[in-house]
Amino acid sequence: MKNFTGPKPNAFRNAEHDPVKRFGALLVQEGVADEDELQRLKDKVDAAINEAADVALASPQPAPETALDFIYSPSVDPTSSEFDTEDKVELSGNPGTMVDLINRCLHTEMKRDPRVIVFGEDIADCSREESLGQVKGKGGVFKVTANLQREFGSARVFNSPLAEANIVGRAIGMATRSLKPVLKFNSLITSGPPITRFANELALMRWRSGNEFSSPVVMRVPVGGYLKGGAVYHSQSGVSLFTQIPGLRVVYPSNALDANGLLRTSIRCDDPVLFLEHKHLYRQAYNKSPYPGDDFMIPFGKAKRVREGSDLSIITYGALVQRSLVAAKQAEQQGISVEVIDLRTMNPYDWNAIAESVQKTGRVIVAHEDTMSWAMARR
């Protein structure tokens, strides 16, 4: 530091470096305005701010009974029968993996609704659109978004910087202008800036504005373990953290069919949704499914009993559904009848399905892939 010849640190805090003052000086220098005009503009802004402050201070406190108003959309209810087409599903075609059916859902929803914009970390087929004809294309590390850019163009499908807070902030702006952003992060984001955007801006947009604004953003995030590489950063679960944020829906499918239906519900609902995709499930043969149709939807808050039992209930989700089924079959050889409930959505829960199962069996295990303390089983 002895040889440092640049400006002293305090110089950067000098009023001469104030961008507002420098811009004013530039306007005068270029003849755009004179000092009197700038002062009148300043006085006008100050008066408007003071008037707004007076109105705010004079406003009455909101009634206590309004505290829970507008946490979620008052007009679009993704837990309703409107979003439940499971009983009418008609499967067709060859079985596809979770990657296949998520990709197909994105294609059909982008065709259905021109407001759907897909962007995020490493989702495009090619960073430079002019090179699309020369390269095979990528569509992400797991190829979940393959060929979306080719079909819908770079205005609707594009890569973002590796900056999660930037991505969420941009999506909030898009959503408040009536677009439907579907984002993708490379891993669960538990650092400060993204969490701030999640909890204080995205999830609370409708509540804080008294239903004047909404942010129906879908955030796709690969999570979970059982794969090599990525270390702790790419194997976190964090479900308990995000289910504590009012206004944020949290979805966690365990198979290809559910992923397709739940993603379609996520895109068509009017609330922000965190859509968790377990990487280990992406291409498993056991969870493949034929295509359920372009209007197949599963409502939020509807669990699925994937195995009947009478002695013990396992409440689980994601990759542990299959592992619980394997364990249940092993327990059956010892004369123990195990019921397995796949929650499918974490916020909201299907409390009725949980209560019905536990009342029947009298014993329960909550199987989760998370930290030992403060995870879903501890809530």
mmCIF file of C-alpha atoms in Angstrom:
data_model
loop_
_atom_site.group_PDB
_atom_site.id
_atom_site.type_symbol
_atom_site.label_atom_id
_atom_site.label_comp_id
_atom_site.label_asym_id
_atom_site.label_seq_id
_atom_site.Cartn_x
_atom_site.Cartn_y
_atom_site.Cartn_z
ATOM 1 C CA MET A 1 0.000 0.000 0.000
ATOM 2 C CA LYS A 2 3.009 2.352 0.398
ATOM 3 C CA ASN A 3 3.383 2.650 -3.370
ATOM 4 C CA PHE A 4 -0.338 3.223 -4.015
ATOM 5 C CA THR A 5 -0.700 6.416 -6.052
ATOM 6 C CA GLY A 6 -4.443 6.373 -6.791
ATOM 7 C CA PRO A 7 -7.065 8.460 -5.024
ATOM 8 C CA LYS A 8 -7.358 8.068 -1.281
ATOM 9 C CA PRO A 9 -10.319 5.932 -0.087
ATOM 10 C CA ASN A 10 -12.055 8.973 1.425
ATOM 11 C CA ALA A 11 -12.015 10.674 -1.965
ATOM 12 C CA PHE A 12 -14.637 8.224 -3.231
ATOM 13 C CA ARG A 13 -17.015 9.476 -0.574
ATOM 14 C CA ASN A 14 -16.585 13.095 -1.644
ATOM 15 C CA ALA A 15 -19.747 14.875 -2.774
ATOM 16 C CA GLU A 16 -18.054 15.673 -6.073
ATOM 17 C CA HIS A 17 -18.382 12.008 -6.982
ATOM 18 C CA ASP A 18 -22.135 11.950 -6.334
ATOM 19 C CA PRO A 19 -23.671 10.703 -9.618
ATOM 20 C CA VAL A 20 -26.744 12.913 -9.149
ATOM 21 C CA LYS A 21 -24.577 16.010 -8.834
ATOM 22 C CA ARG A 22 -22.330 14.945 -11.721
ATOM 23 C CA PHE A 23 -25.340 14.292 -13.957
ATOM 24 C CA GLY A 24 -26.777 17.712 -13.125
ATOM 25 C CA ALA A 25 -23.485 19.323 -14.018
ATOM 26 C CA LEU A 26 -23.431 17.403 -17.308
ATOM 27 C CA LEU A 27 -26.938 18.620 -18.181
ATOM 28 C CA VAL A 28 -25.857 22.222 -17.621
ATOM 29 C CA GLN A 29 -22.621 21.717 -19.533
ATOM 30 C CA GLU A 30 -24.461 20.248 -22.543
ATOM 31 C CA GLY A 31 -27.097 22.978 -22.504
ATOM 32 C CA VAL A 32 -29.956 20.603 -21.739
ATOM 33 C CA ALA A 33 -30.993 22.589 -18.637
ATOM 34 C CA ASP A 34 -29.756 25.480 -16.544
ATOM 35 C CA GLU A 35 -29.239 25.685 -12.781
ATOM 36 C CA ASP A 36 -32.673 27.273 -12.169
ATOM 37 C CA GLU A 37 -34.465 24.525 -14.089
ATOM 38 C CA LEU A 38 -32.647 21.849 -12.140
ATOM 39 C CA GLN A 39 -33.517 23.515 -8.837
ATOM 40 C CA ARG A 40 -37.194 23.757 -9.803
ATOM 41 C CA LEU A 41 -37.154 20.060 -10.714
ATOM 42 C CA LYS A 42 -35.510 19.222 -7.385
ATOM 43 C CA ASP A 43 -38.095 21.267 -5.486
ATOM 44 C CA LYS A 44 -40.906 19.528 -7.357
ATOM 45 C CA VAL A 45 -39.512 16.065 -6.482
ATOM 46 C CA ASP A 46 -39.011 17.048 -2.832
ATOM 47 C CA ALA A 47 -42.605 18.294 -2.620
ATOM 48 C CA ALA A 48 -43.949 15.059 -4.127
ATOM 49 C CA ILE A 49 -41.934 12.958 -1.668
ATOM 50 C CA ASN A 50 -43.069 15.044 1.311
ATOM 51 C CA GLU A 51 -46.695 14.826 0.199
ATOM 52 C CA ALA A 52 -46.460 11.051 -0.165
ATOM 53 C CA ALA A 53 -44.829 10.777 3.272
ATOM 54 C CA ASP A 54 -47.618 12.858 4.841
ATOM 55 C CA VAL A 55 -50.264 10.628 3.252
ATOM 56 C CA ALA A 56 -48.480 7.500 4.495
ATOM 57 C CA LEU A 57 -48.135 8.820 8.040
ATOM 58 C CA ALA A 58 -51.800 9.829 8.132
ATOM 59 C CA SER A 59 -53.024 6.473 6.869
ATOM 60 C CA PRO A 60 -54.670 4.209 9.469
ATOM 61 C CA GLN A 61 -53.064 0.939 10.491
ATOM 62 C CA PRO A 62 -54.491 -2.056 8.594
ATOM 63 C CA ALA A 63 -57.111 -4.123 10.394
ATOM 64 C CA PRO A 64 -55.626 -7.221 12.091
ATOM 65 C CA GLU A 65 -58.030 -9.517 10.250
ATOM 66 C CA THR A 66 -56.448 -8.509 6.920
ATOM 67 C CA ALA A 67 -53.020 -9.947 7.863
ATOM 68 C CA LEU A 68 -53.591 -13.116 5.842
ATOM 69 C CA ASP A 69 -55.166 -11.446 2.804
ATOM 70 C CA PHE A 70 -53.488 -11.955 -0.575
ATOM 71 C CA ILE A 71 -50.756 -14.369 0.510
ATOM 72 C CA TYR A 72 -51.822 -16.382 -2.517
ATOM 73 C CA SER A 73 -53.955 -15.564 -5.531
ATOM 74 C CA PRO A 74 -57.595 -14.967 -4.532
ATOM 75 C CA SER A 75 -58.854 -15.941 -7.996
ATOM 76 C CA VAL A 76 -56.657 -18.858 -9.161
ATOM 77 C CA ASP A 77 -56.533 -21.797 -6.735
ATOM 78 C CA PRO A 78 -54.043 -24.512 -7.778
ATOM 79 C CA THR A 79 -55.391 -26.784 -5.025
ATOM 80 C CA SER A 80 -58.867 -26.850 -6.592
ATOM 81 C CA SER A 81 -60.561 -29.439 -8.792
ATOM 82 C CA GLU A 82 -59.976 -27.128 -11.762
ATOM 83 C CA PHE A 83 -56.353 -28.309 -11.686
ATOM 84 C CA ASP A 84 -57.160 -31.996 -11.125
ATOM 85 C CA THR A 85 -57.336 -34.107 -14.290
ATOM 86 C CA GLU A 86 -55.697 -37.268 -12.898
ATOM 87 C CA ASP A 87 -58.852 -39.366 -13.099
ATOM 88 C CA LYS A 88 -59.375 -38.453 -16.765
ATOM 89 C CA VAL A 89 -55.812 -38.976 -17.947
ATOM 90 C CA GLU A 90 -55.242 -40.911 -21.183
ATOM 91 C CA LEU A 91 -51.665 -42.115 -21.550
ATOM 92 C CA SER A 92 -50.202 -42.581 -25.010
ATOM 93 C CA GLY A 93 -46.885 -43.196 -26.757
ATOM 94 C CA ASN A 94 -43.693 -44.764 -25.533
ATOM 95 C CA PRO A 95 -42.727 -44.280 -21.873
ATOM 96 C CA GLY A 96 -40.540 -41.241 -21.278
ATOM 97 C CA THR A 97 -38.211 -40.266 -18.463
ATOM 98 C CA MET A 98 -38.706 -37.338 -16.123
ATOM 99 C CA VAL A 99 -36.435 -35.293 -18.404
ATOM 100 C CA ASP A 100 -38.602 -36.200 -21.408
ATOM 101 C CA LEU A 101 -41.911 -35.292 -19.788
ATOM 102 C CA ILE A 102 -40.659 -32.040 -18.234
ATOM 103 C CA ASN A 103 -39.270 -31.045 -21.615
ATOM 104 C CA ARG A 104 -42.525 -31.861 -23.357
ATOM 105 C CA CYS A 105 -44.540 -29.909 -20.796
ATOM 106 C CA LEU A 106 -42.367 -26.857 -21.410
ATOM 107 C CA HIS A 107 -42.857 -27.199 -25.175
ATOM 108 C CA THR A 108 -46.632 -27.492 -24.957
ATOM 109 C CA GLU A 109 -47.030 -24.685 -22.416
ATOM 110 C CA MET A 110 -44.887 -22.328 -24.497
ATOM 111 C CA LYS A 111 -47.080 -23.108 -27.512
ATOM 112 C CA ARG A 112 -50.232 -22.594 -25.462
ATOM 113 C CA ASP A 113 -49.218 -19.323 -23.808
ATOM 114 C CA PRO A 114 -46.965 -16.803 -25.601
ATOM 115 C CA ARG A 115 -46.302 -15.101 -22.259
ATOM 116 C CA VAL A 116 -44.168 -18.041 -21.054
ATOM 117 C CA ILE A 117 -40.464 -17.091 -21.078
ATOM 118 C CA VAL A 118 -37.828 -19.726 -20.234
ATOM 119 C CA PHE A 119 -34.406 -18.534 -19.110
ATOM 120 C CA GLY A 120 -31.719 -19.194 -16.544
ATOM 121 C CA GLU A 121 -28.384 -20.839 -16.025
ATOM 122 C CA ASP A 122 -27.341 -22.951 -18.996
ATOM 123 C CA ILE A 123 -30.733 -23.691 -20.589
ATOM 124 C CA ALA A 124 -30.334 -22.557 -24.212
ATOM 125 C CA ASP A 125 -29.318 -24.800 -27.089
ATOM 126 C CA CYS A 126 -26.642 -22.294 -28.115
ATOM 127 C CA SER A 127 -25.493 -18.979 -26.679
ATOM 128 C CA ARG A 128 -25.213 -17.413 -30.145
ATOM 129 C CA GLU A 129 -28.390 -17.962 -32.117
ATOM 130 C CA GLU A 130 -26.596 -17.579 -35.444
ATOM 131 C CA SER A 131 -24.650 -20.753 -34.628
ATOM 132 C CA LEU A 132 -27.687 -22.971 -34.052
ATOM 133 C CA GLY A 133 -27.411 -24.467 -37.515
ATOM 134 C CA GLN A 134 -23.806 -25.490 -36.938
ATOM 135 C CA VAL A 135 -24.013 -27.155 -33.510
ATOM 136 C CA LYS A 136 -26.069 -29.959 -32.040
ATOM 137 C CA GLY A 137 -27.224 -27.835 -29.142
ATOM 138 C CA LYS A 138 -27.238 -28.442 -25.449
ATOM 139 C CA GLY A 139 -30.365 -27.438 -23.553
ATOM 140 C CA GLY A 140 -28.721 -27.541 -20.143
ATOM 141 C CA VAL A 141 -26.443 -29.936 -18.297
ATOM 142 C CA PHE A 142 -29.252 -32.509 -18.148
ATOM 143 C CA LYS A 143 -30.787 -31.502 -21.522
ATOM 144 C CA VAL A 144 -34.148 -30.812 -19.868
ATOM 145 C CA THR A 145 -34.647 -27.715 -22.038
ATOM 146 C CA ALA A 146 -33.263 -29.184 -25.278
ATOM 147 C CA ASN A 147 -34.669 -27.695 -28.522
ATOM 148 C CA LEU A 148 -36.768 -25.046 -26.785
ATOM 149 C CA GLN A 149 -34.586 -22.278 -28.179
ATOM 150 C CA ARG A 150 -34.691 -23.833 -31.660
ATOM 151 C CA GLU A 151 -38.480 -23.835 -31.650
ATOM 152 C CA PHE A 152 -39.284 -20.579 -29.863
ATOM 153 C CA GLY A 153 -36.240 -18.406 -30.535
ATOM 154 C CA SER A 154 -33.776 -16.540 -28.354
ATOM 155 C CA ALA A 155 -36.296 -13.882 -27.315
ATOM 156 C CA ARG A 156 -38.220 -16.490 -25.316
ATOM 157 C CA VAL A 157 -35.437 -18.963 -24.422
ATOM 158 C CA PHE A 158 -32.048 -17.650 -23.362
ATOM 159 C CA ASN A 159 -29.142 -18.112 -20.968
ATOM 160 C CA SER A 160 -28.595 -15.796 -18.024
ATOM 161 C CA PRO A 161 -25.478 -14.862 -16.057
ATOM 162 C CA LEU A 162 -24.558 -17.183 -13.185
ATOM 163 C CA ALA A 163 -26.119 -14.723 -10.765
ATOM 164 C CA GLU A 164 -29.174 -16.068 -8.963
ATOM 165 C CA ALA A 165 -30.282 -12.793 -7.373
ATOM 166 C CA ASN A 166 -30.075 -11.172 -10.806
ATOM 167 C CA ILE A 167 -32.205 -13.943 -12.322
ATOM 168 C CA VAL A 168 -34.915 -13.698 -9.670
ATOM 169 C CA GLY A 169 -34.956 -9.901 -9.855
ATOM 170 C CA ARG A 170 -35.358 -9.951 -13.635
ATOM 171 C CA ALA A 171 -38.139 -12.529 -13.370
ATOM 172 C CA ILE A 172 -40.017 -10.429 -10.818
ATOM 173 C CA GLY A 173 -39.984 -7.516 -13.238
ATOM 174 C CA MET A 174 -41.217 -9.727 -16.079
ATOM 175 C CA ALA A 175 -43.975 -11.251 -13.960
ATOM 176 C CA THR A 176 -45.304 -7.881 -12.811
ATOM 177 C CA ARG A 177 -45.615 -7.005 -16.520
ATOM 178 C CA SER A 178 -47.869 -10.044 -17.096
ATOM 179 C CA LEU A 179 -45.230 -12.416 -18.479
ATOM 180 C CA LYS A 180 -44.803 -15.981 -17.165
ATOM 181 C CA PRO A 181 -41.109 -16.557 -16.451
ATOM 182 C CA VAL A 182 -39.926 -20.137 -15.945
ATOM 183 C CA LEU A 183 -36.440 -19.997 -14.465
ATOM 184 C CA LYS A 184 -33.757 -22.582 -13.968
ATOM 185 C CA PHE A 185 -30.888 -22.569 -11.465
ATOM 186 C CA ASN A 186 -28.002 -25.020 -11.482
ATOM 187 C CA SER A 187 -28.432 -25.803 -7.813
ATOM 188 C CA LEU A 188 -30.416 -24.810 -4.760
ATOM 189 C CA ILE A 189 -29.603 -21.247 -3.759
ATOM 190 C CA THR A 190 -29.280 -20.788 -0.026
ATOM 191 C CA SER A 191 -27.028 -17.730 0.019
ATOM 192 C CA GLY A 192 -28.100 -14.274 1.161
ATOM 193 C CA PRO A 193 -29.043 -12.230 -1.940
ATOM 194 C CA PRO A 194 -31.222 -14.879 -3.631
ATOM 195 C CA ILE A 195 -32.983 -15.726 -0.369
ATOM 196 C CA THR A 196 -33.753 -12.031 0.135
ATOM 197 C CA ARG A 197 -35.284 -11.862 -3.329
ATOM 198 C CA PHE A 198 -37.261 -15.056 -2.669
ATOM 199 C CA ALA A 199 -38.625 -14.209 0.748
ATOM 200 C CA ASN A 200 -39.035 -10.431 0.722
ATOM 201 C CA GLU A 201 -39.796 -9.625 -2.896
ATOM 202 C CA LEU A 202 -40.997 -12.546 -5.010
ATOM 203 C CA ALA A 203 -43.150 -14.384 -2.466
ATOM 204 C CA LEU A 204 -44.569 -11.229 -0.866
ATOM 205 C CA MET A 205 -45.238 -9.164 -3.999
ATOM 206 C CA ARG A 206 -48.988 -9.765 -3.946
ATOM 207 C CA TRP A 207 -49.322 -9.381 -0.161
ATOM 208 C CA ARG A 208 -47.250 -6.197 0.104
ATOM 209 C CA SER A 209 -49.110 -4.530 -2.770
ATOM 210 C CA GLY A 210 -52.579 -5.475 -1.569
ATOM 211 C CA ASN A 211 -53.102 -7.607 -4.692
ATOM 212 C CA GLU A 212 -52.084 -4.791 -7.043
ATOM 213 C CA PHE A 213 -49.121 -6.846 -8.308
ATOM 214 C CA SER A 214 -48.279 -10.539 -8.541
ATOM 215 C CA SER A 215 -45.201 -12.578 -9.445
ATOM 216 C CA PRO A 216 -46.263 -15.934 -10.917
ATOM 217 C CA VAL A 217 -42.696 -17.147 -11.434
ATOM 218 C CA VAL A 218 -41.758 -20.839 -11.693
ATOM 219 C CA MET A 219 -38.241 -21.650 -10.476
ATOM 220 C CA ARG A 220 -36.907 -25.037 -11.588
ATOM 221 C CA VAL A 221 -34.040 -26.270 -9.425
ATOM 222 C CA PRO A 222 -32.143 -29.594 -9.682
ATOM 223 C CA VAL A 223 -31.514 -30.874 -6.144
ATOM 224 C CA GLY A 224 -30.565 -33.978 -4.212
ATOM 225 C CA GLY A 225 -27.816 -36.532 -3.894
ATOM 226 C CA TYR A 226 -26.974 -40.074 -5.065
ATOM 227 C CA LEU A 227 -24.871 -38.696 -7.944
ATOM 228 C CA LYS A 228 -21.130 -38.078 -8.090
ATOM 229 C CA GLY A 229 -19.783 -34.553 -8.454
ATOM 230 C CA GLY A 230 -21.033 -31.209 -7.283
ATOM 231 C CA ALA A 231 -20.213 -31.726 -3.615
ATOM 232 C CA VAL A 232 -22.480 -30.050 -1.064
ATOM 233 C CA TYR A 233 -23.458 -27.172 -3.330
ATOM 234 C CA HIS A 234 -25.364 -29.364 -5.781
ATOM 235 C CA SER A 235 -26.802 -31.935 -3.390
ATOM 236 C CA GLN A 236 -28.621 -29.733 -0.910
ATOM 237 C CA SER A 237 -32.320 -30.239 -0.273
ATOM 238 C CA GLY A 238 -33.349 -27.211 1.767
ATOM 239 C CA VAL A 239 -37.057 -27.996 1.571
ATOM 240 C CA SER A 240 -37.734 -26.970 5.156
ATOM 241 C CA LEU A 241 -36.121 -23.578 4.527
ATOM 242 C CA PHE A 242 -38.273 -22.683 1.533
ATOM 243 C CA THR A 243 -41.536 -24.059 2.878
ATOM 244 C CA GLN A 244 -41.320 -21.452 5.647
ATOM 245 C CA ILE A 245 -41.717 -18.585 3.171
ATOM 246 C CA PRO A 246 -45.339 -17.382 3.026
ATOM 247 C CA GLY A 247 -46.586 -16.948 -0.519
ATOM 248 C CA LEU A 248 -44.195 -19.489 -2.089
ATOM 249 C CA ARG A 249 -45.510 -22.830 -3.367
ATOM 250 C CA VAL A 250 -43.012 -25.730 -3.148
ATOM 251 C CA VAL A 251 -43.351 -28.772 -5.430
ATOM 252 C CA TYR A 252 -41.262 -31.975 -5.390
ATOM 253 C CA PRO A 253 -42.281 -34.746 -7.853
ATOM 254 C CA SER A 254 -40.994 -38.316 -7.570
ATOM 255 C CA ASN A 255 -41.661 -39.594 -11.096
ATOM 256 C CA ALA A 256 -42.050 -38.538 -14.719
ATOM 257 C CA LEU A 257 -45.854 -38.450 -14.820
ATOM 258 C CA ASP A 258 -46.176 -36.338 -11.677
ATOM 259 C CA ALA A 259 -43.416 -34.014 -12.862
ATOM 260 C CA ASN A 260 -45.359 -33.319 -16.060
ATOM 261 C CA GLY A 261 -48.671 -32.668 -14.322
ATOM 262 C CA LEU A 262 -47.247 -30.650 -11.447
ATOM 263 C CA LEU A 263 -45.115 -28.479 -13.736
ATOM 264 C CA ARG A 264 -48.156 -27.691 -15.874
ATOM 265 C CA THR A 265 -50.091 -26.688 -12.747
ATOM 266 C CA SER A 266 -47.122 -24.576 -11.635
ATOM 267 C CA ILE A 267 -47.043 -22.672 -14.913
ATOM 268 C CA ARG A 268 -50.796 -22.139 -15.075
ATOM 269 C CA CYS A 269 -51.274 -21.044 -11.470
ATOM 270 C CA ASP A 270 -50.835 -17.415 -10.449
ATOM 271 C CA ASP A 271 -48.429 -17.825 -7.517
ATOM 272 C CA PRO A 272 -44.625 -18.136 -7.376
ATOM 273 C CA VAL A 273 -43.559 -21.794 -7.378
ATOM 274 C CA LEU A 274 -40.287 -23.466 -6.399
ATOM 275 C CA PHE A 275 -40.194 -26.632 -8.535
ATOM 276 C CA LEU A 276 -37.611 -29.076 -7.171
ATOM 277 C CA GLU A 277 -36.278 -31.736 -9.545
ATOM 278 C CA HIS A 278 -34.223 -34.521 -8.003
ATOM 279 C CA LYS A 279 -31.295 -35.155 -10.356
ATOM 280 C CA HIS A 280 -31.149 -38.855 -9.489
ATOM 281 C CA LEU A 281 -34.694 -39.256 -10.843
ATOM 282 C CA TYR A 282 -34.121 -37.581 -14.190
ATOM 283 C CA ARG A 283 -33.465 -40.757 -16.215
ATOM 284 C CA GLN A 284 -34.489 -43.641 -13.973
ATOM 285 C CA ALA A 285 -36.280 -46.412 -15.861
ATOM 286 C CA TYR A 286 -38.615 -47.245 -12.949
ATOM 287 C CA ASN A 287 -40.324 -43.842 -12.984
ATOM 288 C CA LYS A 288 -40.966 -43.558 -16.732
ATOM 289 C CA SER A 289 -44.446 -42.851 -18.069
ATOM 290 C CA PRO A 290 -46.260 -42.517 -21.405
ATOM 291 C CA TYR A 291 -47.400 -38.982 -22.256
ATOM 292 C CA PRO A 292 -50.574 -37.907 -20.361
ATOM 293 C CA GLY A 293 -51.789 -35.215 -22.772
ATOM 294 C CA ASP A 294 -51.383 -31.465 -23.071
ATOM 295 C CA ASP A 295 -53.877 -30.601 -20.316
ATOM 296 C CA PHE A 296 -52.822 -33.112 -17.677
ATOM 297 C CA MET A 297 -52.578 -31.407 -14.277
ATOM 298 C CA ILE A 298 -52.138 -32.470 -10.662
ATOM 299 C CA PRO A 299 -53.412 -30.046 -8.003
ATOM 300 C CA PHE A 300 -51.163 -28.810 -5.233
ATOM 301 C CA GLY A 301 -51.778 -30.311 -1.816
ATOM 302 C CA LYS A 302 -52.864 -33.727 -3.138
ATOM 303 C CA ALA A 303 -50.652 -36.549 -1.897
ATOM 304 C CA LYS A 304 -50.645 -40.016 -3.467
ATOM 305 C CA ARG A 305 -50.830 -43.357 -1.695
ATOM 306 C CA VAL A 306 -48.313 -45.355 -3.707
ATOM 307 C CA ARG A 307 -48.527 -48.469 -1.524
ATOM 308 C CA GLU A 308 -51.283 -49.727 0.758
ATOM 309 C CA GLY A 309 -50.363 -50.910 4.241
ATOM 310 C CA SER A 310 -51.766 -51.444 7.737
ATOM 311 C CA ASP A 311 -48.872 -51.565 10.226
ATOM 312 C CA LEU A 312 -46.713 -48.536 9.452
ATOM 313 C CA SER A 313 -46.933 -45.318 7.395
ATOM 314 C CA ILE A 314 -43.956 -43.831 5.579
ATOM 315 C CA ILE A 315 -44.498 -40.178 4.643
ATOM 316 C CA THR A 316 -41.952 -39.119 2.049
ATOM 317 C CA TYR A 317 -41.276 -37.377 -1.263
ATOM 318 C CA GLY A 318 -38.783 -37.127 -4.127
ATOM 319 C CA ALA A 319 -36.135 -39.811 -4.538
ATOM 320 C CA LEU A 320 -37.028 -41.434 -1.217
ATOM 321 C CA VAL A 321 -40.390 -42.605 -2.546
ATOM 322 C CA GLN A 322 -38.762 -45.412 -4.539
ATOM 323 C CA ARG A 323 -36.356 -46.227 -1.721
ATOM 324 C CA SER A 324 -39.296 -46.411 0.691
ATOM 325 C CA LEU A 325 -41.085 -48.813 -1.651
ATOM 326 C CA VAL A 326 -37.998 -51.054 -1.706
ATOM 327 C CA ALA A 327 -37.830 -50.956 2.095
ATOM 328 C CA ALA A 328 -41.557 -51.708 2.351
ATOM 329 C CA LYS A 329 -41.161 -54.822 0.222
ATOM 330 C CA GLN A 330 -38.322 -55.982 2.443
ATOM 331 C CA ALA A 331 -40.436 -55.344 5.561
ATOM 332 C CA GLU A 332 -43.266 -57.354 4.042
ATOM 333 C CA GLN A 333 -41.020 -60.425 4.077
ATOM 334 C CA GLN A 334 -40.908 -59.998 7.857
ATOM 335 C CA GLY A 335 -44.683 -59.744 8.138
ATOM 336 C CA ILE A 336 -44.832 -55.945 8.372
ATOM 337 C CA SER A 337 -47.384 -54.164 6.166
ATOM 338 C CA VAL A 338 -46.054 -50.725 5.194
ATOM 339 C CA GLU A 339 -48.042 -47.908 3.585
ATOM 340 C CA VAL A 340 -46.140 -45.300 1.546
ATOM 341 C CA ILE A 341 -47.471 -41.770 0.994
ATOM 342 C CA ASP A 342 -45.850 -39.531 -1.632
ATOM 343 C CA LEU A 343 -46.528 -35.919 -0.619
ATOM 344 C CA ARG A 344 -45.736 -34.542 -4.120
ATOM 345 C CA THR A 345 -46.107 -30.925 -2.926
ATOM 346 C CA MET A 346 -44.436 -29.589 0.198
ATOM 347 C CA ASN A 347 -46.324 -26.327 0.436
ATOM 348 C CA PRO A 348 -49.165 -27.032 0.718
ATOM 349 C CA TYR A 349 -49.164 -30.454 2.390
ATOM 350 C CA ASP A 350 -51.992 -32.913 2.113
ATOM 351 C CA TRP A 351 -52.644 -33.101 5.846
ATOM 352 C CA ASN A 352 -55.805 -35.165 5.325
ATOM 353 C CA ALA A 353 -53.924 -37.933 3.527
ATOM 354 C CA ILE A 354 -51.257 -37.950 6.249
ATOM 355 C CA ALA A 355 -53.815 -38.069 9.067
ATOM 356 C CA GLU A 356 -55.865 -40.804 7.380
ATOM 357 C CA SER A 357 -52.813 -43.016 6.906
ATOM 358 C CA VAL A 358 -51.399 -42.519 10.403
ATOM 359 C CA GLN A 359 -54.773 -43.075 12.044
ATOM 360 C CA LYS A 360 -55.010 -46.371 10.180
ATOM 361 C CA THR A 361 -51.529 -47.701 10.950
ATOM 362 C CA GLY A 362 -50.767 -46.026 14.280
ATOM 363 C CA ARG A 363 -47.068 -45.741 13.415
ATOM 364 C CA VAL A 364 -45.255 -43.292 11.149
ATOM 365 C CA ILE A 365 -41.822 -42.647 9.677
ATOM 366 C CA VAL A 366 -41.090 -39.367 7.911
ATOM 367 C CA ALA A 367 -38.327 -40.107 5.406
ATOM 368 C CA HIS A 368 -36.532 -37.047 4.057
ATOM 369 C CA GLU A 369 -33.262 -36.237 2.312
ATOM 370 C CA ASP A 370 -32.060 -33.267 4.323
ATOM 371 C CA THR A 371 -30.051 -32.263 7.372
ATOM 372 C CA MET A 372 -30.645 -34.097 10.637
ATOM 373 C CA SER A 373 -31.822 -30.963 12.439
ATOM 374 C CA TRP A 374 -34.585 -28.583 11.365
ATOM 375 C CA ALA A 375 -35.599 -30.695 8.372
ATOM 376 C CA MET A 376 -39.137 -31.696 7.392
ATOM 377 C CA ALA A 377 -39.430 -34.494 9.969
ATOM 378 C CA ARG A 378 -38.606 -32.021 12.747
ATOM 379 C CA ARG A 379 -41.248 -29.456 11.848
#
